[in-house]
Amino acid sequence: MIEVQQITRFFGRVKAVDNVSFQVEKGEILGFLGPNAAGKTTTMRILTTYLPATHGRATVAGYNVHTDSMKVREHIGYMPENPPLYQEMRVIDFLNFVAKIKGVGAKNIGSAVTEVMGKTDIENVKNRVIKQLSKGYKQRVGLAQALVHNPDVLILDEPTVGLDPKQIIEVRELIKSLAGDHTIILSTHILPEVSMTCERVVIIDKGKVVAEDTPDNLTKALAGAERLNLVVKGPKDKIAEKLTSLQDINLITSTARKNDLVNIQIESKTKEDSRPLIAKTIIDSGWDLYELKSEGVSLEDVFLHVTTREEGTGQ
Amino acid sequence: MRNFMAIFNRELKSYFSSPIAYVVIGLFLLISGVFYYLIVSNFVQVCMRADMQAQMYRMAPPKLNVNMMAIRPILHNMSLFALFFLPLITMRLYSDEKKTGTIELLMTSPVTNLQTILGKFSAGAVLYLVMLLATSIFMILLFIFGKPELGPVLTGYLGLFLLGLSYIAFGLFFSSLTDNQIVAAVSTVAFILFFWAIGWVSGFVSPALGGIFENFSLIGHFDDFAKGVLDTKHIVFYLSFITMGLFLSNISIESARWRGK
């Protein structure tokens, strides 16, 4: 549905997007992840035909974003980071206007607007002037604006920014419910959002794609370096020495607590789960094991790992 | 056409649902009205003095022309007031969209730049037309209490309308250059004043150069309209000026897209 081939975009001499390629299949939700100023918005703007790319090619719904931009625009709904709202208009007038310029047939405008107001739950404010709405409602009107012509492709730039936790959950549910009929690209720098809503993730940093896979696979790929937390009763230094003598195990920290208890954090690079081996080693040495917990690897770790690798500060 | 109408309607409604339209039209009428009053009362005094002189010397009273002595200066005054008021209604056309980000909605909807430009331009033009129609009350009063010729009034208003459209076209262009409304308005006024005053230079340079300057003068082409002369030369000039403004707006928007501004 969306194909991006080696897209590059310069702003003056600054390379905002550097040779980015990825694909999105029909009905899929793609998470577009990256720190601030990574090039997410620029990439999305290129896909929505708002900006032309300096090099490279992108097609949306089979149309080239550069040469067939009007066709592409008919097939996309776009919600920029700041929802584009005419503040002095009433919600319903605004949505009618958007439906008109998005090419919804004159006869269907009424029903399309009613439907989208139902989906985004803004029926109760339809006669209010947009300026007077709360941030959460404005965000939903912004989403309604992107959905009103029932586009094949939805491009959402940080759709949950500025919402309260309850609204965030509602918006995520809404986005999830839209998948299948719509192909969705969703940018965010909030990681749980991606693991909760997206089927696939593209991580972008400094304009480059640094990782691309499902959230599960990404976390598995990094799971080679699993972290374990232990609480053991015994002499601190001896325990540390014993554990590091095991193969593929590195000590990260060990701190003594009250009552001879020691907190230990280790990193294990073994292929199999190393917990039984560690437990056995400690018991055999005559110490008491109080706690042994795997931290697992979250998408946060993957993210930090791939976006900080270049400086050599990654773990 | 549909897209054009949608943009046009939205712009026009936004003028009238905010104080802009009422303040601009109201103040334009107030200032034009004050000058109308001064010009007409001055004309009446001149008439009375001429009558008294005629009686004193036992001559037939002279025929003073209301078209030439009152209506023409009134039209000229309005052309100058429009110069200061129209940039105030064009300054927001693009600047506001750029500032609030709604430009992203327009530029990612299946609407061409030309449709947007024409829609916005026409909305400004209609607002200006309402302004002009409101001033027709001045003329109606003259027709009730005097006997002016209708022809020069009509051509005068046509000239005033075309002149105003030229202001609006370039106001739109300057608005498309910046997200700051004040900058847009000030540059529009400065630009139009330059093309207004360029004819005055002609007295100080060689006749050939002077002729060129005169032909570029926005107000120079208005004179004939105010006199009641309808010359295609002037109509073509204004239409070219308007087209130029709209064309430059289109280029500016397209280039902003490439520059990413």
PDB file of C-alpha atoms in Angstrom, chain A residues 135-251:
ATOM      1  CA  LYS A 135      -7.017  19.959  23.921  1.00  0.00           C
ATOM      2  CA  GLY A 136      -8.401  16.434  23.920  1.00  0.00           C
ATOM      3  CA  TYR A 137     -11.435  17.370  21.861  1.00  0.00           C
ATOM      4  CA  LYS A 138      -9.304  19.372  19.439  1.00  0.00           C
ATOM      5  CA  GLN A 139      -7.131  16.319  18.957  1.00  0.00           C
ATOM      6  CA  ARG A 140     -10.221  14.237  18.206  1.00  0.00           C
ATOM      7  CA  VAL A 141     -11.534  16.795  15.749  1.00  0.00           C
ATOM      8  CA  GLY A 142      -8.101  16.583  14.137  1.00  0.00           C
ATOM      9  CA  LEU A 143      -8.507  12.832  13.872  1.00  0.00           C
ATOM     10  CA  ALA A 144     -12.046  13.212  12.515  1.00  0.00           C
ATOM     11  CA  GLN A 145     -10.705  15.579   9.888  1.00  0.00           C
ATOM     12  CA  ALA A 146      -8.276  12.886   8.708  1.00  0.00           C
ATOM     13  CA  LEU A 147     -10.987  10.210   8.628  1.00  0.00           C
ATOM     14  CA  VAL A 148     -13.942  12.027   7.145  1.00  0.00           C
ATOM     15  CA  HIS A 149     -13.453  10.845   3.558  1.00  0.00           C
ATOM     16  CA  ASN A 150     -12.761   7.279   4.680  1.00  0.00           C
ATOM     17  CA  PRO A 151      -9.242   7.169   3.197  1.00  0.00           C
ATOM     18  CA  ASP A 152      -7.311   3.975   2.460  1.00  0.00           C
ATOM     19  CA  VAL A 153      -4.217   5.302   4.162  1.00  0.00           C
ATOM     20  CA  LEU A 154      -4.019   7.160   7.444  1.00  0.00           C
ATOM     21  CA  ILE A 155      -0.916   9.046   8.426  1.00  0.00           C
ATOM     22  CA  LEU A 156      -0.911  10.169  12.026  1.00  0.00           C
ATOM     23  CA  ASP A 157       1.860  12.307  13.450  1.00  0.00           C
ATOM     24  CA  GLU A 158       2.008  11.797  17.217  1.00  0.00           C
ATOM     25  CA  PRO A 159      -1.761  11.422  17.599  1.00  0.00           C
ATOM     26  CA  THR A 160      -1.787  11.106  21.390  1.00  0.00           C
ATOM     27  CA  VAL A 161       0.365  14.089  22.286  1.00  0.00           C
ATOM     28  CA  GLY A 162      -1.215  16.288  24.921  1.00  0.00           C
ATOM     29  CA  LEU A 163      -4.017  13.925  25.873  1.00  0.00           C
ATOM     30  CA  ASP A 164      -4.764  12.664  29.361  1.00  0.00           C
ATOM     31  CA  PRO A 165      -4.223   8.957  30.100  1.00  0.00           C
ATOM     32  CA  LYS A 166      -7.868   8.042  29.598  1.00  0.00           C
ATOM     33  CA  GLN A 167      -8.047   9.839  26.281  1.00  0.00           C
ATOM     34  CA  ILE A 168      -4.775   8.238  25.189  1.00  0.00           C
ATOM     35  CA  ILE A 169      -6.269   4.804  25.742  1.00  0.00           C
ATOM     36  CA  GLU A 170      -9.406   5.792  23.837  1.00  0.00           C
ATOM     37  CA  VAL A 171      -7.450   7.141  20.892  1.00  0.00           C
ATOM     38  CA  ARG A 172      -5.277   4.008  20.789  1.00  0.00           C
ATOM     39  CA  GLU A 173      -8.370   1.824  20.805  1.00  0.00           C
ATOM     40  CA  LEU A 174      -9.814   3.909  18.007  1.00  0.00           C
ATOM     41  CA  ILE A 175      -6.663   3.578  15.945  1.00  0.00           C
ATOM     42  CA  LYS A 176      -6.565  -0.173  16.497  1.00  0.00           C
ATOM     43  CA  SER A 177     -10.184  -0.481  15.430  1.00  0.00           C
ATOM     44  CA  LEU A 178      -9.360   1.320  12.195  1.00  0.00           C
ATOM     45  CA  ALA A 179      -6.691  -1.165  11.139  1.00  0.00           C
ATOM     46  CA  GLY A 180      -7.779  -3.693   8.559  1.00  0.00           C
ATOM     47  CA  ASP A 181      -9.896  -1.285   6.548  1.00  0.00           C
ATOM     48  CA  HIS A 182      -7.207   1.362   6.666  1.00  0.00           C
ATOM     49  CA  THR A 183      -3.468   1.195   6.333  1.00  0.00           C
ATOM     50  CA  ILE A 184      -1.965   3.279   9.096  1.00  0.00           C
ATOM     51  CA  ILE A 185       1.377   4.909   9.739  1.00  0.00           C
ATOM     52  CA  LEU A 186       1.693   6.259  13.223  1.00  0.00           C
ATOM     53  CA  SER A 187       4.640   8.237  14.449  1.00  0.00           C
ATOM     54  CA  THR A 188       5.487   8.573  18.072  1.00  0.00           C
ATOM     55  CA  HIS A 189       8.295   8.789  20.536  1.00  0.00           C
ATOM     56  CA  ILE A 190       6.232   7.072  23.198  1.00  0.00           C
ATOM     57  CA  LEU A 191       7.349   3.461  23.227  1.00  0.00           C
ATOM     58  CA  PRO A 192       4.489   1.665  24.964  1.00  0.00           C
ATOM     59  CA  GLU A 193       2.228   3.168  22.350  1.00  0.00           C
ATOM     60  CA  VAL A 194       4.041   1.269  19.651  1.00  0.00           C
ATOM     61  CA  SER A 195       4.096  -2.060  21.441  1.00  0.00           C
ATOM     62  CA  MET A 196       0.389  -1.665  22.163  1.00  0.00           C
ATOM     63  CA  THR A 197      -0.906  -0.580  18.782  1.00  0.00           C
ATOM     64  CA  CYS A 198       1.547  -1.431  16.033  1.00  0.00           C
ATOM     65  CA  GLU A 199       2.201  -4.644  14.179  1.00  0.00           C
ATOM     66  CA  ARG A 200       5.489  -3.480  12.788  1.00  0.00           C
ATOM     67  CA  VAL A 201       8.003  -0.851  13.810  1.00  0.00           C
ATOM     68  CA  VAL A 202      10.440   1.267  11.876  1.00  0.00           C
ATOM     69  CA  ILE A 203      12.940   3.009  14.085  1.00  0.00           C
ATOM     70  CA  ILE A 204      14.477   6.094  12.599  1.00  0.00           C
ATOM     71  CA  ASP A 205      17.311   8.156  13.984  1.00  0.00           C
ATOM     72  CA  LYS A 206      19.142  11.137  12.485  1.00  0.00           C
ATOM     73  CA  GLY A 207      17.210  10.634   9.269  1.00  0.00           C
ATOM     74  CA  LYS A 208      18.186   6.979   8.844  1.00  0.00           C
ATOM     75  CA  VAL A 209      16.266   3.769   9.368  1.00  0.00           C
ATOM     76  CA  VAL A 210      18.142   1.949  12.138  1.00  0.00           C
ATOM     77  CA  ALA A 211      15.792  -0.988  12.722  1.00  0.00           C
ATOM     78  CA  GLU A 212      12.678  -2.470  11.206  1.00  0.00           C
ATOM     79  CA  ASP A 213      10.697  -5.454  12.485  1.00  0.00           C
ATOM     80  CA  THR A 214       7.767  -6.480  14.670  1.00  0.00           C
ATOM     81  CA  PRO A 215       7.967  -5.266  18.264  1.00  0.00           C
ATOM     82  CA  ASP A 216       8.363  -8.909  19.412  1.00  0.00           C
ATOM     83  CA  ASN A 217      11.225  -9.687  17.066  1.00  0.00           C
ATOM     84  CA  LEU A 218      13.008  -6.493  17.941  1.00  0.00           C
ATOM     85  CA  THR A 219      12.923  -7.298  21.621  1.00  0.00           C
ATOM     86  CA  LYS A 220      13.954 -10.888  20.972  1.00  0.00           C
ATOM     87  CA  ALA A 221      16.924  -9.784  18.904  1.00  0.00           C
ATOM     88  CA  LEU A 222      18.224  -7.878  21.847  1.00  0.00           C
ATOM     89  CA  ALA A 223      17.265 -10.524  24.380  1.00  0.00           C
ATOM     90  CA  GLY A 224      20.706 -12.087  23.883  1.00  0.00           C
ATOM     91  CA  ALA A 225      21.858  -9.751  26.602  1.00  0.00           C
ATOM     92  CA  GLU A 226      19.337 -10.481  29.317  1.00  0.00           C
ATOM     93  CA  ARG A 227      19.524  -8.721  32.634  1.00  0.00           C
ATOM     94  CA  LEU A 228      18.986 -10.539  35.915  1.00  0.00           C
ATOM     95  CA  ASN A 229      18.443  -9.127  39.376  1.00  0.00           C
ATOM     96  CA  LEU A 230      19.399 -11.235  42.376  1.00  0.00           C
ATOM     97  CA  VAL A 231      19.130 -10.905  46.114  1.00  0.00           C
ATOM     98  CA  VAL A 232      21.516 -13.257  47.921  1.00  0.00           C
ATOM     99  CA  LYS A 233      22.541 -13.652  51.528  1.00  0.00           C
ATOM    100  CA  GLY A 234      26.322 -14.012  51.794  1.00  0.00           C
ATOM    101  CA  PRO A 235      29.667 -12.207  51.389  1.00  0.00           C
ATOM    102  CA  LYS A 236      29.364  -9.615  48.618  1.00  0.00           C
ATOM    103  CA  ASP A 237      32.772  -9.926  46.974  1.00  0.00           C
ATOM    104  CA  LYS A 238      32.855 -13.709  46.976  1.00  0.00           C
ATOM    105  CA  ILE A 239      29.429 -13.958  45.371  1.00  0.00           C
ATOM    106  CA  ALA A 240      30.446 -11.512  42.657  1.00  0.00           C
ATOM    107  CA  GLU A 241      33.641 -13.420  42.015  1.00  0.00           C
ATOM    108  CA  LYS A 242      31.833 -16.741  41.818  1.00  0.00           C
ATOM    109  CA  LEU A 243      29.169 -15.489  39.412  1.00  0.00           C
ATOM    110  CA  THR A 244      31.570 -13.790  37.025  1.00  0.00           C
ATOM    111  CA  SER A 245      33.590 -16.978  36.816  1.00  0.00           C
ATOM    112  CA  LEU A 246      30.620 -18.519  35.012  1.00  0.00           C
ATOM    113  CA  GLN A 247      30.713 -18.389  31.245  1.00  0.00           C
ATOM    114  CA  ASP A 248      28.964 -15.487  29.430  1.00  0.00           C
ATOM    115  CA  ILE A 249      27.980 -13.737  32.624  1.00  0.00           C
ATOM    116  CA  ASN A 250      29.046 -10.191  33.423  1.00  0.00           C
ATOM    117  CA  LEU A 251      28.562  -8.369  36.651  1.00  0.00           C
TER     118      LEU A 251
END
